[in-house]
Tab-separated table of C-alpha atoms and ligand atoms in Angstrom:
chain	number	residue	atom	x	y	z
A	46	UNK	CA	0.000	0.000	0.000
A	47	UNK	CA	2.463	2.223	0.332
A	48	UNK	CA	2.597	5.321	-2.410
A	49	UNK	CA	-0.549	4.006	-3.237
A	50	UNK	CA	-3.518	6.687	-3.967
A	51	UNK	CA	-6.700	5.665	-1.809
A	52	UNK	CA	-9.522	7.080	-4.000
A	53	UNK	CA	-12.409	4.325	-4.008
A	54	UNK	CA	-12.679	1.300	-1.245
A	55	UNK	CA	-11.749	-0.978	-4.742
A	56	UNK	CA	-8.253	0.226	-4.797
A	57	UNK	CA	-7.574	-1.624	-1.725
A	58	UNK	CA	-7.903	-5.453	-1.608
A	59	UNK	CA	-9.988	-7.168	0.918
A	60	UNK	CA	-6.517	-8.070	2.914
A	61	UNK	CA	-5.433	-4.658	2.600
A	62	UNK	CA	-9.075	-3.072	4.065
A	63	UNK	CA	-8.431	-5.884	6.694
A	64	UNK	CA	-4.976	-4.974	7.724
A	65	UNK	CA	-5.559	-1.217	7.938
A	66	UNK	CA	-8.511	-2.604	10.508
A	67	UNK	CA	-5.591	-4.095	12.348
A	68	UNK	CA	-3.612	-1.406	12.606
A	69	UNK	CA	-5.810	0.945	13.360
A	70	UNK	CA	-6.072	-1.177	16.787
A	71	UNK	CA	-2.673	-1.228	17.684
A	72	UNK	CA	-2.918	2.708	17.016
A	73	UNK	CA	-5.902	2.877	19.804
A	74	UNK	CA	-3.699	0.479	21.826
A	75	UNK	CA	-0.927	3.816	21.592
A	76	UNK	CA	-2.184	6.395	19.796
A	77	UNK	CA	1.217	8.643	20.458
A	78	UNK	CA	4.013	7.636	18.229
A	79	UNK	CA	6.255	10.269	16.691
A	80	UNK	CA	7.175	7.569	13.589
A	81	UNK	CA	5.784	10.563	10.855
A	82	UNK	CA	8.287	13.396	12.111
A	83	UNK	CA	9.667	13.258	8.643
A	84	UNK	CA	6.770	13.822	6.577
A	85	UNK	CA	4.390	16.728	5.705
A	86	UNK	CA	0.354	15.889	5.318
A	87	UNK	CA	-1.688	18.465	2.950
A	88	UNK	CA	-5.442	18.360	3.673
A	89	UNK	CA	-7.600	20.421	0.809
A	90	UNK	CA	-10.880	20.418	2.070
A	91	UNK	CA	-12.709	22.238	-1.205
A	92	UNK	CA	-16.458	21.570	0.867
A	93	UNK	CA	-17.066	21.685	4.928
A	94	UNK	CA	-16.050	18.979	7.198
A	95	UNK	CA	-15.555	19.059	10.714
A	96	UNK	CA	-14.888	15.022	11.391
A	97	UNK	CA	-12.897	14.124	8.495
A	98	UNK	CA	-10.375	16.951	8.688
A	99	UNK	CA	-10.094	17.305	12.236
A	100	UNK	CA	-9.272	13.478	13.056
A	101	UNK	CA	-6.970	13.515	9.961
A	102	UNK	CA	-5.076	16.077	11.259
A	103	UNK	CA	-5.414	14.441	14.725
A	104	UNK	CA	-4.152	11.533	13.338
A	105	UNK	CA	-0.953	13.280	11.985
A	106	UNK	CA	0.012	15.624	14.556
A	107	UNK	CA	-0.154	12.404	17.003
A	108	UNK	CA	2.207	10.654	14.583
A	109	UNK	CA	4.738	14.162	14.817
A	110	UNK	CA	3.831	14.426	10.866
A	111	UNK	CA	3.089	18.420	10.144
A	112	UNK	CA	0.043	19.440	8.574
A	113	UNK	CA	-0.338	22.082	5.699
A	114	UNK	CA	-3.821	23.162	3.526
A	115	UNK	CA	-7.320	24.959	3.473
A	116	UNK	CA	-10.454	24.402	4.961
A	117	UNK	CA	-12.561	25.701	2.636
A	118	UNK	CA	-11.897	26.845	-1.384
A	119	UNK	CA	-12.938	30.545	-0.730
A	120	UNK	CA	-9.322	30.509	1.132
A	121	UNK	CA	-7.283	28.957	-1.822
A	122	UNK	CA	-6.155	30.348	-4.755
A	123	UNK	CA	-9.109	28.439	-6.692
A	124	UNK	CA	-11.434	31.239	-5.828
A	125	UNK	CA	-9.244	32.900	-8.157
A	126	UNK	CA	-9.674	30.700	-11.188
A	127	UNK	CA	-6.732	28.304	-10.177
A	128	UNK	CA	-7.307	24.420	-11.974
A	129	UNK	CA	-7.714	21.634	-9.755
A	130	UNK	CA	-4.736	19.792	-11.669
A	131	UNK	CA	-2.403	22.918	-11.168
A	132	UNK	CA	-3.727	23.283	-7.429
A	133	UNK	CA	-2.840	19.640	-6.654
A	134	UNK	CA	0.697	20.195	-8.942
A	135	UNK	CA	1.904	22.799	-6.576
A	136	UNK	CA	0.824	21.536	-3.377
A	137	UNK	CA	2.435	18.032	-4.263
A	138	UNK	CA	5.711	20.413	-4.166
A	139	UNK	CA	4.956	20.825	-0.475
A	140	UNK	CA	3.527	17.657	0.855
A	141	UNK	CA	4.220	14.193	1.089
A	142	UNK	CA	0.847	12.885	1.046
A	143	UNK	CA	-2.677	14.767	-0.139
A	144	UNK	CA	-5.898	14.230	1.640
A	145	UNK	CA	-8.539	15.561	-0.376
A	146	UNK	CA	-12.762	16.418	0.166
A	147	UNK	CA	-14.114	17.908	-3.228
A	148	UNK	CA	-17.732	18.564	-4.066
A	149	UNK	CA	-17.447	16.622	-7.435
A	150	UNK	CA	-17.361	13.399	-8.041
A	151	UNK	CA	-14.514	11.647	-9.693
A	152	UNK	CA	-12.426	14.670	-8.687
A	153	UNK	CA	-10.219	12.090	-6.418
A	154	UNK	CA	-9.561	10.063	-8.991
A	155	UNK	CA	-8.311	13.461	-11.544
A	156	UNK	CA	-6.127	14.220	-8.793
A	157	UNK	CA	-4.966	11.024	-7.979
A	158	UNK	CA	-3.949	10.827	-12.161
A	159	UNK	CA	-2.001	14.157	-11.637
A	160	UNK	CA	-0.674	13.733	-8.435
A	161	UNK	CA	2.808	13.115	-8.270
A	162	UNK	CA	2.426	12.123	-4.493
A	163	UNK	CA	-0.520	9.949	-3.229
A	164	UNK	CA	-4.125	11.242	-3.108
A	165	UNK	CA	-6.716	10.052	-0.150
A	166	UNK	CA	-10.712	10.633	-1.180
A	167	UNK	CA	-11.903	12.511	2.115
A	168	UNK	CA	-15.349	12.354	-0.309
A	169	UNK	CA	-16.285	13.635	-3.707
A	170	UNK	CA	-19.704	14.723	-4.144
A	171	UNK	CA	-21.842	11.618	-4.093
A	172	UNK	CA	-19.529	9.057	-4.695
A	173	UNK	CA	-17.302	7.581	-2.311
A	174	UNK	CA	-15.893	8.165	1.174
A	175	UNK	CA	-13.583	5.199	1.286
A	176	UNK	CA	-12.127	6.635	4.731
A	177	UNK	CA	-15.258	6.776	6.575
A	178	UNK	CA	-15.901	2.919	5.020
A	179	UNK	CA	-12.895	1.794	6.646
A	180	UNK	CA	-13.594	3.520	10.156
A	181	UNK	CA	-16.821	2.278	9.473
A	182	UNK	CA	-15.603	-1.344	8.851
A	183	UNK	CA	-13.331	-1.174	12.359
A	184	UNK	CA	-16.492	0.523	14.632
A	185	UNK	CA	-18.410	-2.718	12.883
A	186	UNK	CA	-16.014	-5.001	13.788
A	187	UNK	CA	-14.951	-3.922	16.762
A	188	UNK	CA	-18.874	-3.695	18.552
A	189	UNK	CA	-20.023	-7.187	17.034
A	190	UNK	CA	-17.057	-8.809	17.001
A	191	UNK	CA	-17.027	-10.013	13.051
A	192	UNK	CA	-17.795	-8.266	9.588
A	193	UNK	CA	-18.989	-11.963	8.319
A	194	UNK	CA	-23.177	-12.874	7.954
A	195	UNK	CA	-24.650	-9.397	9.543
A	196	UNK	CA	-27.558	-7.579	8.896
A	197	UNK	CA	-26.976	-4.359	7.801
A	198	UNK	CA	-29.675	-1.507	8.041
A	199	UNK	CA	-29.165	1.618	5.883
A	200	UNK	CA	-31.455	4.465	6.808
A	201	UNK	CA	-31.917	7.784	4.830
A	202	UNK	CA	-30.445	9.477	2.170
A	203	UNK	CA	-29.253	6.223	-0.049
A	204	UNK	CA	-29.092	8.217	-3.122
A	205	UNK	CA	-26.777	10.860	-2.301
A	206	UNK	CA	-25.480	9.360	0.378
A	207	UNK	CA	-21.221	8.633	-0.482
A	208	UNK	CA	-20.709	6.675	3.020
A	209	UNK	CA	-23.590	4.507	2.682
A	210	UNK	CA	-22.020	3.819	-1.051
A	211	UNK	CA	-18.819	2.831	-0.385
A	212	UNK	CA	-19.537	1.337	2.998
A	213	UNK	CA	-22.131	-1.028	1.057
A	214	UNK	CA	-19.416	-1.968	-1.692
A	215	UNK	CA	-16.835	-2.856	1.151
A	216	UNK	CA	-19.471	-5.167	3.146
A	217	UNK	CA	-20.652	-7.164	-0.060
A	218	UNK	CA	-17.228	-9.047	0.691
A	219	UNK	CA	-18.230	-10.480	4.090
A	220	UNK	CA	-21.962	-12.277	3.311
A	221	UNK	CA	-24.141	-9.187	4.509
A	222	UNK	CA	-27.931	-8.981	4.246
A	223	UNK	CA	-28.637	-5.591	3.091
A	224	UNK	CA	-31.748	-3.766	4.953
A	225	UNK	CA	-31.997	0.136	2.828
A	226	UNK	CA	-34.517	2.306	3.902
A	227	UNK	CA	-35.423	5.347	2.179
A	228	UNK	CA	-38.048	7.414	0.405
A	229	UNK	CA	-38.722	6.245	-3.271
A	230	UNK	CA	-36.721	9.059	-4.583
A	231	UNK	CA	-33.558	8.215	-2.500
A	232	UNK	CA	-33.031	4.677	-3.511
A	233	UNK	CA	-29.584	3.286	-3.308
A	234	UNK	CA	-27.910	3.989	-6.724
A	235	UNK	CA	-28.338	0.842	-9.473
A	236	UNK	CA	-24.419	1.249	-9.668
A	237	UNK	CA	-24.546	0.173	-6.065
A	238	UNK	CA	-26.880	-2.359	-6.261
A	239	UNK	CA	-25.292	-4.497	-9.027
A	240	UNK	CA	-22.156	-4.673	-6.343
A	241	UNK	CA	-24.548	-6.918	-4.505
A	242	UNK	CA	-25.631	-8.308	-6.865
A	243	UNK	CA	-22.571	-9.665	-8.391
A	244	UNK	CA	-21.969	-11.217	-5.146
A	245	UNK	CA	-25.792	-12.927	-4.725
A	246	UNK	CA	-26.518	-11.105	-2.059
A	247	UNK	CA	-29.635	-10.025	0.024
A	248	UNK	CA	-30.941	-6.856	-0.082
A	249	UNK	CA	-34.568	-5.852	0.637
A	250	UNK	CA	-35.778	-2.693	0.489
A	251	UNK	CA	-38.236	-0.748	2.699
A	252	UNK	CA	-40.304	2.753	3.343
A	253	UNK	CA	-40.621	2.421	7.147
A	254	UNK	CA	-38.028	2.554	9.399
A	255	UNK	CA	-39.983	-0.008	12.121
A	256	UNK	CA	-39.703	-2.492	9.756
A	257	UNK	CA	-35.525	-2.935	10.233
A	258	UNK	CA	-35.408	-2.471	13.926
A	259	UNK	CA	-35.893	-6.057	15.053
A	260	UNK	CA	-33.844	-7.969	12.197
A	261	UNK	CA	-30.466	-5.166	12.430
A	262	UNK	CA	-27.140	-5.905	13.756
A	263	UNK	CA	-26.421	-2.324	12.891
A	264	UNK	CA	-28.766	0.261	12.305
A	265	UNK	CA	-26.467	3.168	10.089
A	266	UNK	CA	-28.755	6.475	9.673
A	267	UNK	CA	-27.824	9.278	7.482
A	268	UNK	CA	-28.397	12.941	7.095
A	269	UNK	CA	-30.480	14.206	4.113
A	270	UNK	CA	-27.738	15.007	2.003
A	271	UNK	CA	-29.155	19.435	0.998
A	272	UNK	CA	-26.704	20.481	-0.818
A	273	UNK	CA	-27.133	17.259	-3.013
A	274	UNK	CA	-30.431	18.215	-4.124
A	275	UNK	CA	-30.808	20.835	-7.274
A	276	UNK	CA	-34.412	21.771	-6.412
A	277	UNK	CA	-34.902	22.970	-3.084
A	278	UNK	CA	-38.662	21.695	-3.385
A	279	UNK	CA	-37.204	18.025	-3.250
A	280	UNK	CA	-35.625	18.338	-0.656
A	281	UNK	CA	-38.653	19.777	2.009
A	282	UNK	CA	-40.687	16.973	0.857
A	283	UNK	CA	-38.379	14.838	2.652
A	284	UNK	CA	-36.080	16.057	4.851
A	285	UNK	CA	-38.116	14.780	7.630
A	286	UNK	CA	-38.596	11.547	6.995
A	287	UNK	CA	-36.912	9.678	9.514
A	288	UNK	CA	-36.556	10.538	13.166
A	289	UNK	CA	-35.431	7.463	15.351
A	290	UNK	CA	-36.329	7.979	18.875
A	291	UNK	CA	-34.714	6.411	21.629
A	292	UNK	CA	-38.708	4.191	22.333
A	293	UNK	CA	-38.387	3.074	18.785
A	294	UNK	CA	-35.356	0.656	19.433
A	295	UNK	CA	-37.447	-1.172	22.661
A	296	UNK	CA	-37.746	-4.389	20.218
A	297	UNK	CA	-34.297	-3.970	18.814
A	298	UNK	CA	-31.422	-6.771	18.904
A	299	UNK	CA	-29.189	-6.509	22.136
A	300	UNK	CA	-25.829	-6.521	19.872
A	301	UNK	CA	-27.481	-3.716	17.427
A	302	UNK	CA	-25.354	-0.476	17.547
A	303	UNK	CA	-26.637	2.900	16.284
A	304	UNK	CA	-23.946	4.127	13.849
A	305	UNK	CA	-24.081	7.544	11.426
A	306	UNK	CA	-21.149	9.159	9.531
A	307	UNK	CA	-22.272	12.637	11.394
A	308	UNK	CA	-23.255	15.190	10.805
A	309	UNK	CA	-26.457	14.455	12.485
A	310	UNK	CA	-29.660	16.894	11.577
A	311	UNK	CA	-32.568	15.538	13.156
A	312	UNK	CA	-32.831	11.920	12.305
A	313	UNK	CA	-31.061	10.835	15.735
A	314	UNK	CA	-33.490	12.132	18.360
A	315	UNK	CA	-31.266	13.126	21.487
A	316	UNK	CA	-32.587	10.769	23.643
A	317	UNK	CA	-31.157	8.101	21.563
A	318	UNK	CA	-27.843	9.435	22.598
A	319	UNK	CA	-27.891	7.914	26.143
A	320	UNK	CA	-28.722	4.451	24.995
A	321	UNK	CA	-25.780	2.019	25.178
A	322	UNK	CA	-26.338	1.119	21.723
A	323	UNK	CA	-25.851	4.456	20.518
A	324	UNK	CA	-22.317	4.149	18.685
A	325	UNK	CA	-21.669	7.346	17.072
A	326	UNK	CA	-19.476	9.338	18.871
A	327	UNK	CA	-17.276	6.149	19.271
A	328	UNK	CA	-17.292	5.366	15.408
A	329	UNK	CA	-15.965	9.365	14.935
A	330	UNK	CA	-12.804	8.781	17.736
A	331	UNK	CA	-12.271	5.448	15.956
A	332	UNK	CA	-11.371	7.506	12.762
A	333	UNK	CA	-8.538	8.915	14.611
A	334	UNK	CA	-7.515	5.509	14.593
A	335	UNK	CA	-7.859	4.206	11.302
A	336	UNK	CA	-6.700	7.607	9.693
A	337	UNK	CA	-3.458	7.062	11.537
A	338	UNK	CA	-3.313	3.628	10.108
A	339	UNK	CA	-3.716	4.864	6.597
A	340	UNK	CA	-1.310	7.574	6.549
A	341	UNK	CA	1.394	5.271	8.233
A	342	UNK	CA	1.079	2.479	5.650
A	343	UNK	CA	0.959	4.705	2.579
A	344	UNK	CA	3.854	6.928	4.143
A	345	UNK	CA	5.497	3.152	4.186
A	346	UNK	CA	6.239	3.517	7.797
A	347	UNK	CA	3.976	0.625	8.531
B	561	CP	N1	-18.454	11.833	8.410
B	561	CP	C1	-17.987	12.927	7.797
B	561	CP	O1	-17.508	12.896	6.641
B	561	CP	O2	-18.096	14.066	8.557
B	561	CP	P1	-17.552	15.492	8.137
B	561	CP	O3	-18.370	15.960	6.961
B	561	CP	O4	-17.724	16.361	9.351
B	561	CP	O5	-16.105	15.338	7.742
């Protein structure tokens, strides 16, 4: 893995997704190890983020690695008509390593072909957020104790929703049962589907939320993705759909955790946030973790 580009959860083999996993524990076993003193870590975050940049950045400064970039493109020179190939040219002069969030998709993989140093996918539009699948992966091993024959609940915003599409491409290699809940207009992508597909898999898909809540191992909500949506109209009609509330998981599985990629909106009701099954907040640290993992392997210090 190492010098390799990380830009959909396909570019790393099963063994490779499952190492990082492994690593990632020894890094929550000692999160502190100055072994990146050497190296410099550009983060480009071209749309908002608070998780994703903030743990990678954790993840370096706890590994003594020094962290360049933006936060937002109103603060690069891109507001001023700079390319995305010449942005990624000159900051590849700087860095070692480029962890990128862009609002389009496919833009990771352009700057991952231009790139003279490796590109991470910190998301592109509605694509993929292969990152967030492997912290994903780890909080889902870790709290059931395998990633083999579970039943795996996506609720939400399946259409636009990047996590829930590379998270579902990464689990049709352990025997899941898909559970995907949404509106009719926020299906899970037919790209998506054909993944499981391929692999004769389950999936079965549903309106109401109820419906999942006895039969999940995980339940994974999801925000309704706004600034996905080109008519604002769309997006009233069902940006309320979902609201799990803390009574609503009385008849759930004792192993079932709650995960979501955060932000939350209001499809977590507080009260859920109390219940021991509530994983969230965990599943963010644990990116720490497996963010530390991936920059020490491609760095090729692990
Ligand atoms: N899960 C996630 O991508 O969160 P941020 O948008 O805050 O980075």
């Amino acid at each position: 893995m190492k010098n390799k580009s990380l830009v959909s959860i396909n570019d790393f083999t099963k063994e490779q997704q499952l190492r990082i996993l492994d690593i990632s524990e020894e890094f929550e076993k000692n999160p502190t190890q100055r072994i990146l003193e050497d190296f410099v870590v550009a983060t480009l975050f071209f749309e908002p983020s608070t998780r994703t940049r903030l743990s990678f950045e954790s993840a370096a400064s706890r590994l003594g690695a020094r962290v360049i970039g933006f936060s937002s493109a109103s603060s690069s020179s891109v507001s001023k008509g700079e390319s995305l190939k010449d942005t990624i040219l000159t900051v590849s002069n700087y860095s070692d390593i480029i962890v990128m969030r862009h609002p389009k998709d496919g833009s990771a993989r352009y700057a991952s072909e231009v790139s003279p140093v490796p590109v991470i996918n910190a998301g592109d539009g509605a694509n993929q957020h292969p990152t967030q699948t492997l912290l994903d992966m780890y909080s889902i091993r870790k709290t059931q104790g395998t990633l083999d024959n579970l039943n795996i609940a996506f609720i939400g915003d399946l259409k636009y929703g990047r996590t829930v599409h590379s998270l579902t491409i990464a689990l049709t290699q352990f025997n899941t049962t898909f559970h995907l809940v949404s509106p009719p207009e926020l299906k899970l992508p037919s790209y998506v589907k054909r993944h499981i597909k391929d692999r004769n898999l389950a999936y079965h898909q549903y309106t109401d939320l109820m419906e999942v809540i006895p039969v999940a191992d995980i339940i994974y909500m999801t925000r309704i993705q706004r600034e996905r949506f080109s008519d604002p109209m769309e997006y009233e009609k069902v940006k309320n759909i979902y609201n799990l509330e803390n009574a609503m998981l009385a008849g759930s599985k004792d192993n079932v955790r709650i995960l979501h990629p955060l932000p939350r909106v209001n499809e977590i009701s507080l009260d859920v946030d109390s219940n021991p099954k509530a994983y969230y907040f965990q599943q963010a640290l644990n990116g720490v973790f497996v963010r530390q993992a991936l920059l020490a392997t491609i760095l090729g210090v692990k």
